[in-house]
XYZ file of C-alpha atoms in Angstrom:
560
model
C -48.190 123.902 50.198
C -48.212 124.169 53.961
C -51.965 123.363 54.333
C -51.488 120.367 52.014
C -48.675 119.008 54.192
C -50.854 119.333 57.283
C -53.741 117.679 55.438
C -51.561 114.742 54.373
C -50.211 114.406 57.911
C -53.722 114.402 59.320
C -54.811 111.776 56.814
C -51.788 109.609 57.687
C -52.558 109.822 61.394
C -56.183 108.902 60.712
C -55.158 105.907 58.605
C -52.675 104.740 61.239
C -55.303 105.109 63.934
C -57.756 103.111 61.853
C -55.173 100.393 61.217
C -54.352 100.180 64.899
C -57.980 99.438 65.751
C -57.993 96.620 63.188
C -55.322 94.700 65.078
C -54.886 93.579 68.632
C -52.284 95.601 70.471
C -48.896 93.908 70.129
C -45.714 94.194 72.231
C -43.742 97.208 71.030
C -46.826 99.116 69.873
C -47.527 102.508 71.511
C -50.753 101.031 72.879
C -48.967 98.206 74.731
C -49.448 98.568 78.504
C -46.540 100.009 80.438
C -44.643 98.095 83.073
C -46.631 99.999 85.679
C -49.911 99.047 83.978
C -48.965 95.374 84.213
C -47.859 95.797 87.832
C -51.156 97.443 88.719
C -53.065 94.683 86.962
C -51.061 92.086 88.876
C -52.218 93.725 92.091
C -55.858 93.531 91.010
C -55.566 89.765 90.429
C -53.821 89.129 93.730
C -50.328 88.553 92.338
C -51.425 85.812 89.913
C -49.932 87.440 86.815
C -46.948 85.531 85.391
C -44.477 86.882 82.858
C -43.583 84.312 80.214
C -40.203 82.608 80.317
C -40.074 79.726 77.803
C -39.151 76.391 79.345
C -36.480 76.072 76.643
C -34.607 79.090 78.027
C -32.296 76.781 79.993
C -30.911 75.515 76.673
C -29.862 78.898 75.260
C -27.110 81.437 75.813
C -28.507 84.211 73.595
C -31.727 86.186 73.609
C -33.722 88.156 76.141
C -35.093 84.978 77.726
C -31.898 82.895 77.728
C -30.879 81.251 81.001
C -28.473 78.494 79.975
C -28.012 75.618 82.402
C -26.408 72.510 80.944
C -27.862 70.076 83.489
C -31.353 71.564 83.349
C -31.260 71.548 79.546
C -30.298 67.868 79.427
C -33.142 67.006 81.783
C -35.616 69.049 79.747
C -34.667 67.303 76.500
C -34.878 63.889 78.193
C -38.363 64.676 79.512
C -39.649 66.591 76.489
C -41.966 63.835 75.275
C -43.829 63.533 78.575
C -47.038 65.584 78.773
C -46.329 66.688 82.359
C -43.281 68.576 81.100
C -45.698 70.903 79.349
C -49.006 70.875 81.208
C -47.333 71.837 84.485
C -46.213 75.063 82.813
C -48.374 77.889 81.530
C -46.665 78.606 78.220
C -45.266 75.538 76.499
C -47.452 74.275 73.638
C -47.293 70.501 73.226
C -47.546 70.975 69.464
C -44.133 72.549 68.879
C -45.193 73.854 65.482
C -46.879 76.755 67.233
C -43.749 77.678 69.196
C -42.077 78.229 65.801
C -38.539 77.467 67.076
C -38.690 80.644 69.183
C -36.890 78.966 72.106
C -36.474 75.343 71.080
C -34.276 73.190 73.368
C -33.223 71.115 70.349
C -31.755 74.095 68.504
C -28.099 75.142 69.036
C -27.572 76.790 72.380
C -26.326 80.000 70.736
C -29.564 80.364 68.754
C -31.624 83.157 70.314
C -34.305 82.378 72.861
C -37.296 84.617 72.268
C -40.958 84.592 73.265
C -42.330 85.922 69.998
C -44.611 82.912 69.432
C -45.957 82.750 72.976
C -48.239 84.862 75.118
C -46.388 87.560 77.047
C -48.359 87.186 80.266
C -50.574 84.620 81.935
C -53.048 84.802 84.797
C -53.100 81.706 87.000
C -56.854 81.606 87.513
C -58.242 80.621 90.908
C -61.772 81.987 90.615
C -64.378 83.979 88.745
C -62.978 87.386 89.692
C -59.610 86.546 88.135
C -61.361 85.834 84.851
C -63.519 88.954 84.984
C -60.578 91.227 85.721
C -58.426 89.659 83.020
C -61.118 90.017 80.373
C -61.609 93.640 81.383
C -57.873 94.379 81.198
C -57.604 92.711 77.797
C -60.617 94.687 76.584
C -59.312 98.036 77.847
C -55.925 97.525 76.173
C -57.153 95.659 73.072
C -54.929 92.629 73.812
C -55.304 89.183 72.300
C -56.786 86.845 74.906
C -56.553 83.051 74.961
C -57.850 80.302 77.251
C -55.373 77.591 78.229
C -55.579 74.445 80.332
C -53.166 71.557 79.700
C -51.842 72.596 76.279
C -52.954 69.364 74.558
C -53.728 71.183 71.349
C -52.917 70.159 67.772
C -54.407 73.307 66.255
C -52.727 76.036 68.303
C -55.947 77.263 69.876
C -54.324 77.875 73.261
C -51.279 79.701 71.877
C -51.412 83.496 71.618
C -48.312 85.303 70.273
C -47.988 88.628 72.016
C -51.118 88.028 74.038
C -52.522 87.336 77.477
C -53.631 83.891 78.671
C -56.149 82.645 81.202
C -54.553 79.519 82.720
C -57.354 77.312 84.051
C -55.155 74.364 85.011
C -55.356 74.701 88.789
C -59.152 74.639 89.057
C -59.126 71.062 90.367
C -62.271 70.790 92.514
C -64.474 67.710 92.102
C -67.860 67.234 93.745
C -70.527 64.538 93.524
C -74.093 65.811 93.422
C -77.658 64.568 93.529
C -78.745 66.400 90.414
C -82.273 67.240 89.389
C -83.551 69.155 86.378
C -86.303 68.900 83.792
C -83.972 66.899 81.546
C -82.102 64.698 84.056
C -82.307 63.489 87.634
C -79.641 61.354 89.217
C -75.984 61.381 90.244
C -73.704 64.004 88.748
C -70.056 64.968 89.019
C -68.949 68.595 88.915
C -65.396 69.041 87.617
C -63.324 72.196 87.800
C -61.982 73.438 84.474
C -58.491 72.154 85.274
C -59.446 68.568 86.128
C -57.622 66.117 83.855
C -58.787 62.732 82.675
C -56.898 60.704 85.258
C -58.189 62.941 88.045
C -61.816 62.929 86.923
C -61.805 59.173 86.406
C -60.323 58.632 89.865
C -63.028 60.805 91.430
C -65.693 58.808 89.602
C -64.106 55.468 90.514
C -64.168 56.403 94.202
C -67.972 56.367 93.849
C -67.954 53.164 91.759
C -68.738 55.217 88.662
C -67.147 55.952 85.295
C -67.060 59.108 83.183
C -65.957 59.878 79.639
C -62.303 60.826 79.360
C -59.752 60.725 76.567
C -57.431 57.898 75.629
C -54.639 60.246 76.703
C -55.209 60.376 80.441
C -53.697 63.836 80.964
C -56.099 65.718 78.665
C -58.350 68.161 80.520
C -62.018 67.182 80.580
C -63.858 70.522 80.677
C -61.787 72.310 78.042
C -61.565 71.741 74.327
C -62.017 67.997 74.873
C -65.657 68.059 75.997
C -66.414 71.367 74.297
C -65.239 69.904 70.994
C -66.996 66.539 71.302
C -64.515 64.258 73.060
C -64.211 60.548 72.274
C -62.772 57.759 74.417
C -63.050 54.072 75.209
C -66.538 54.458 76.681
C -67.923 56.407 73.724
C -69.691 53.527 71.960
C -71.527 52.681 75.181
C -72.372 56.160 76.469
C -71.697 58.639 73.653
C -69.197 61.479 73.331
C -67.970 63.579 76.243
C -70.157 66.484 75.088
C -73.172 64.156 75.333
C -72.570 63.720 79.074
C -72.729 67.407 79.992
C -75.556 68.572 82.253
C -74.428 72.163 82.704
C -71.552 74.557 82.158
C -70.415 77.166 84.673
C -68.968 80.051 82.672
C -67.840 83.644 82.662
C -68.958 85.458 79.518
C -67.123 88.159 77.601
C -69.066 90.850 79.447
C -68.173 89.364 82.849
C -71.423 87.580 83.659
C -71.127 84.457 85.797
C -73.692 82.027 84.376
C -74.839 78.427 84.581
C -75.773 77.246 81.092
C -78.019 74.187 80.887
C -80.781 72.852 78.623
C -83.239 74.831 80.775
C -81.345 78.122 81.134
C -79.152 79.863 78.555
C -79.917 76.819 76.456
C -78.350 78.308 73.325
C -75.014 78.794 75.095
C -75.264 75.292 76.564
C -75.880 73.905 73.098
C -72.887 75.732 71.603
C -70.461 74.792 74.363
C -71.465 71.132 74.097
C -69.594 70.231 70.940
C -69.238 73.592 69.195
C -65.569 73.965 70.067
C -63.587 75.491 72.918
C -62.042 78.878 73.511
C -64.564 81.081 71.738
C -67.997 81.328 73.419
C -67.141 81.859 77.109
C -64.605 80.904 79.763
C -65.604 77.600 81.340
C -65.047 77.456 85.100
C -66.524 73.982 85.629
C -68.583 71.324 83.918
C -71.167 68.990 85.463
C -71.404 65.588 83.804
C -73.355 62.365 84.082
C -71.387 59.522 85.656
C -72.319 55.934 84.852
C -72.175 52.741 86.912
C -68.920 50.800 86.754
C -69.067 47.829 84.437
C -67.082 44.660 83.799
C -64.979 45.183 80.677
C -63.258 42.882 78.191
C -60.152 44.229 76.503
C -57.453 43.052 74.114
C -54.166 44.271 72.637
C -52.718 43.019 69.353
C -49.511 43.763 67.450
C -48.257 42.208 64.232
C -45.813 43.026 61.441
C -46.216 42.715 57.707
C -42.468 42.705 57.072
C -42.393 39.036 56.023
C -45.516 38.983 53.842
C -46.686 40.919 50.831
C -48.297 44.312 51.281
C -51.496 42.855 49.844
C -51.648 40.228 52.594
C -50.822 42.763 55.328
C -53.529 45.206 54.252
C -56.079 42.462 53.674
C -55.716 41.485 57.338
C -56.187 45.117 58.358
C -59.269 45.316 56.147
C -60.651 42.190 57.762
C -60.054 43.614 61.239
C -61.688 46.975 60.530
C -64.762 45.390 58.946
C -65.208 42.458 61.316
C -65.124 44.466 64.531
C -68.049 46.629 63.369
C -70.657 44.457 65.175
C -68.618 44.731 68.398
C -68.424 48.497 68.006
C -72.165 48.698 67.424
C -72.766 46.938 70.751
C -70.428 49.120 72.817
C -66.775 48.411 71.986
C -64.164 50.990 70.993
C -60.967 50.038 69.152
C -57.865 52.231 69.048
C -55.493 51.108 66.319
C -52.622 52.343 64.190
C -50.466 51.437 61.221
C -46.862 52.624 61.395
C -44.846 51.447 58.434
C -45.420 47.705 58.240
C -46.610 47.330 61.819
C -50.199 47.193 63.019
C -51.065 47.867 66.676
C -54.344 47.604 68.549
C -53.975 49.439 71.861
C -56.569 48.386 72.918
C -60.044 47.301 71.940
C -62.267 47.651 75.024
C -65.816 46.400 75.398
C -67.563 47.662 78.534
C -70.316 45.188 79.284
C -68.863 42.587 76.927
C -67.125 39.351 77.853
C -63.705 38.066 76.892
C -65.371 35.162 75.095
C -67.489 37.529 72.991
C -64.478 39.703 72.239
C -62.408 36.660 71.296
C -65.121 35.584 68.864
C -65.180 39.034 67.296
C -61.420 38.976 66.725
C -61.284 35.329 65.658
C -61.240 35.914 61.896
C -58.329 38.367 62.153
C -56.351 35.966 64.351
C -57.106 33.130 61.922
C -55.693 35.131 59.020
C -52.526 35.776 60.992
C -52.182 32.062 61.652
C -52.871 31.110 58.037
C -50.193 33.489 56.804
C -47.723 32.364 59.492
C -47.405 35.897 60.884
C -46.106 36.124 64.413
C -48.169 38.370 66.635
C -48.396 39.578 70.230
C -51.850 39.250 71.688
C -53.414 39.599 75.108
C -57.074 39.422 76.043
C -58.544 39.712 79.517
C -61.761 40.235 81.418
C -61.563 42.991 84.014
C -63.982 43.551 86.891
C -64.250 47.285 86.128
C -63.480 49.708 83.329
C -61.101 51.464 85.728
C -59.008 48.280 85.908
C -59.091 47.937 82.120
C -57.944 51.486 81.570
C -55.072 51.133 84.027
C -53.826 47.816 82.606
C -54.465 48.044 78.867
C -54.322 51.716 77.919
C -50.705 52.769 77.241
C -49.533 56.067 78.680
C -49.708 58.687 75.959
C -46.767 60.941 75.266
C -47.015 64.141 73.289
C -47.508 63.886 69.527
C -44.977 65.953 67.631
C -46.526 65.675 64.185
C -48.489 67.569 61.603
C -51.955 66.164 62.204
C -54.941 65.726 59.917
C -58.146 63.740 60.236
C -61.415 62.574 58.744
C -64.549 60.894 60.076
C -65.294 57.790 57.997
C -69.042 57.107 57.660
C -70.478 53.661 58.302
C -71.700 53.590 54.697
C -68.084 53.480 53.496
C -67.278 50.599 55.817
C -70.424 48.730 54.840
C -70.456 49.334 51.083
C -66.953 50.163 49.870
C -64.402 49.155 52.537
C -61.812 48.520 49.821
C -61.849 52.210 48.904
C -60.976 53.106 52.502
C -58.209 50.514 52.767
C -56.756 51.562 49.402
C -56.642 55.176 50.565
C -55.109 54.326 53.939
C -52.547 52.030 52.336
C -51.461 54.722 49.905
C -51.074 57.174 52.764
C -49.153 54.742 55.007
C -46.780 53.827 52.187
C -45.731 57.480 52.051
C -44.305 57.037 55.559
C -47.276 58.619 57.300
C -48.714 57.292 60.555
C -52.317 56.148 60.120
C -54.418 55.803 63.255
C -58.055 55.077 63.833
C -60.642 55.030 66.570
C -63.452 52.645 65.626
C -66.626 53.621 67.481
C -70.349 54.256 67.223
C -71.792 57.364 68.900
C -75.156 57.300 67.143
C -77.110 56.218 70.229
C -80.749 57.294 70.108
C -82.001 59.796 71.058
C -79.242 62.058 69.785
C -78.408 64.530 72.576
C -79.246 68.210 72.329
C -75.881 69.723 71.486
C -73.689 71.200 68.753
C -71.577 68.105 68.063
C -70.774 67.884 64.358
C -73.572 65.735 62.860
C -70.927 63.757 60.966
C -70.066 62.092 64.290
C -73.464 60.387 64.428
C -72.763 58.551 61.182
C -69.080 57.822 61.819
C -67.567 54.345 62.039
C -63.936 55.453 62.359
C -62.209 58.656 63.360
C -59.097 58.515 61.171
C -56.116 60.649 62.235
C -52.918 60.980 60.210
C -49.531 62.173 61.398
C -46.486 63.285 59.404
C -43.023 63.624 60.859
C -41.782 66.587 62.858
C -38.248 67.940 62.573
C -37.028 69.753 65.691
C -34.409 71.765 63.821
C -35.740 72.305 60.289
C -38.812 74.483 59.866
C -38.819 74.060 56.080
C -39.239 70.298 56.431
C -42.178 70.835 58.752
C -43.784 73.239 56.308
C -43.475 70.576 53.608
C -45.059 67.984 55.900
C -47.903 70.363 56.696
C -48.505 71.025 53.012
C -48.407 67.281 52.354
C -51.174 66.811 54.912
C -53.400 69.499 53.434
C -52.767 68.961 49.736
C -52.040 65.238 49.383
C -53.061 63.100 52.361
C -56.498 64.342 53.418
C -58.045 64.777 49.917
C -58.297 61.003 49.165
C -60.167 60.486 52.431
C -62.438 63.425 51.647
C -63.126 62.008 48.200
C -64.595 58.788 49.613
C -66.550 60.612 52.339
C -67.697 63.849 50.666
C -70.624 64.422 53.035
C -68.720 63.727 56.245
C -66.368 65.913 58.283
C -63.499 65.810 60.747
C -63.047 65.830 64.519
C -62.201 69.446 65.206
C -59.678 68.552 67.940
C -57.699 66.087 65.797
C -57.545 67.693 62.391
C -55.457 69.735 59.994
C -55.362 73.318 61.264
C -55.079 74.441 57.627
C -58.113 72.398 56.562
C -59.919 74.110 53.657
C -63.600 74.786 54.261
C -63.054 74.072 57.937
C -66.381 75.614 58.937
C -68.312 72.849 57.199
C -65.723 70.128 57.881
C -65.471 70.741 61.639
C -68.987 71.953 62.467
C -71.232 70.706 59.668
C -74.710 72.176 59.383
C -74.435 73.767 62.843
C -71.999 76.508 61.845
C -74.431 79.325 61.070
C -76.302 78.770 64.358
C -72.993 78.716 66.231
C -72.025 82.017 64.614
C -75.216 83.625 65.899
C -74.540 82.418 69.436
C -70.963 83.656 69.204
C -72.212 87.124 68.210
C -74.759 87.102 71.030
C -72.390 86.198 73.859
C -69.163 87.703 72.499
C -70.178 90.607 70.244
C -66.793 92.299 70.583
C -64.914 89.092 69.709
C -62.825 89.006 72.850
C -62.260 85.261 72.480
C -60.260 83.982 69.520
C -58.910 80.540 68.723
C -57.663 79.131 65.431
C -60.468 77.433 63.463
C -62.924 78.222 66.282
C -66.333 79.665 65.458
C -65.925 83.261 64.312
C -62.169 83.060 63.811
C -62.433 83.748 60.072
C -62.983 87.398 61.002
C -59.311 87.537 62.000
C -55.968 86.711 60.435
C -52.615 86.114 62.073
C -49.709 88.029 60.567
C -46.254 86.527 60.076
C -45.080 88.055 63.364
C -48.076 86.634 65.252
C -50.025 89.884 65.339
C -53.784 89.285 65.191
C -55.665 91.582 62.807
C -59.120 91.721 61.334
C -59.354 89.919 58.012
């Protein structure tokens, strides 16, 4: 019997060892680095290692991370909706779903404050060596590694339970260049990985130029925004943010410091330009094409359907969506939403267009409002520059606490069966769901050499849906998430079966996400992922290659 016992023990140890290699090392595991290991690593990165303390700790009296302060807690709750509350920290995800109530300021103060849903440590990156050393440490200790910038992230790609984060937020350098390559010669703007929309636009404006940036001015430009495609109010005139990229400065999983362009490491350049962030390499900077400033016409419109029938209300919306198509095809972008019985246009901007042309394009919608005696708020103006338009007409964006889902609506739907789209959107809105749309046309010829989902080139509207978020009831949020996946998105998919979704504004539980987010490019992207990250150091939810992993209920990342 004794040999059998030893044999069983040996087999158990072998199985445990095998299982341990299938998962990233997690806090509490024997493989987790000691305090001294972390201290030594901190020395190698010049003291830039930060131990996670959730910002909600000031609202709790229990738990390892609790640090209750009544005044600080009140201020935190008051400022919670402002993006700066989160992007100035290294740990707080703006999509609270992914914090999983681990240290929620809205929960009772005697509920425990833990860090189970967040990364344990973060390196505040200031240069290439910080990235190299962090990747090496994560590799040596088999730790989950994530890349984080501002935290604007509906899909939890920059959240790593029990992991280690590279915080790129303070790489703020901007530099104008006279750029020359086989594919482009002219002015260029190099942006550090941490440069946000308002900063990049200001740098461009100082040179009487414009660049692509998001409608939310605090979103980082070089991160998941441009790497995932990136739309904005200049997209119909110039294309997506990924279309503007001239080169990427990166650190690869094996520590190489490379410049990827159409001429050199062209496959990596192609993948980074639209193939999604957080999975191919760590971006240190991006160089983009700026464009000359341009006079811009812009308008805002708000009206309510409370005093008319739902049929009348939705017929006006249908008229608006269809009738602005010619404006969109000549360079305009419209950002609109339906919340309950209220429609808002905030704004429609037409770089290169005139207020008179814009007024003519909106005339039929305004006429319907007048005919149905619907009061509305409306403002239209010609601005000397896009910069002025953006400052005056684009509302400041707060964080979106919602379960998000999306779909790209092809032009064929708008042209041939617009009623099917409106019927679907109406049914969704009448369930109490926020319906928003960005009407645009990014099909400019020639189509740039990049990995942007081909569905973008045929899209007339990027539709994004949002269900409610409950700060104190996880079960309600689970129901809302299931509603998005099982009920809300399918009708939109049914009328656009060959289209896809914008991978940055979509349901993180989207079935068949590989095809939906990446289209026909996915297999090529997988090959590039294997080439530049063969050991799968970089993981992000729904990013290329992520299906090889699964996240356990405690946040542990294991091979599928």
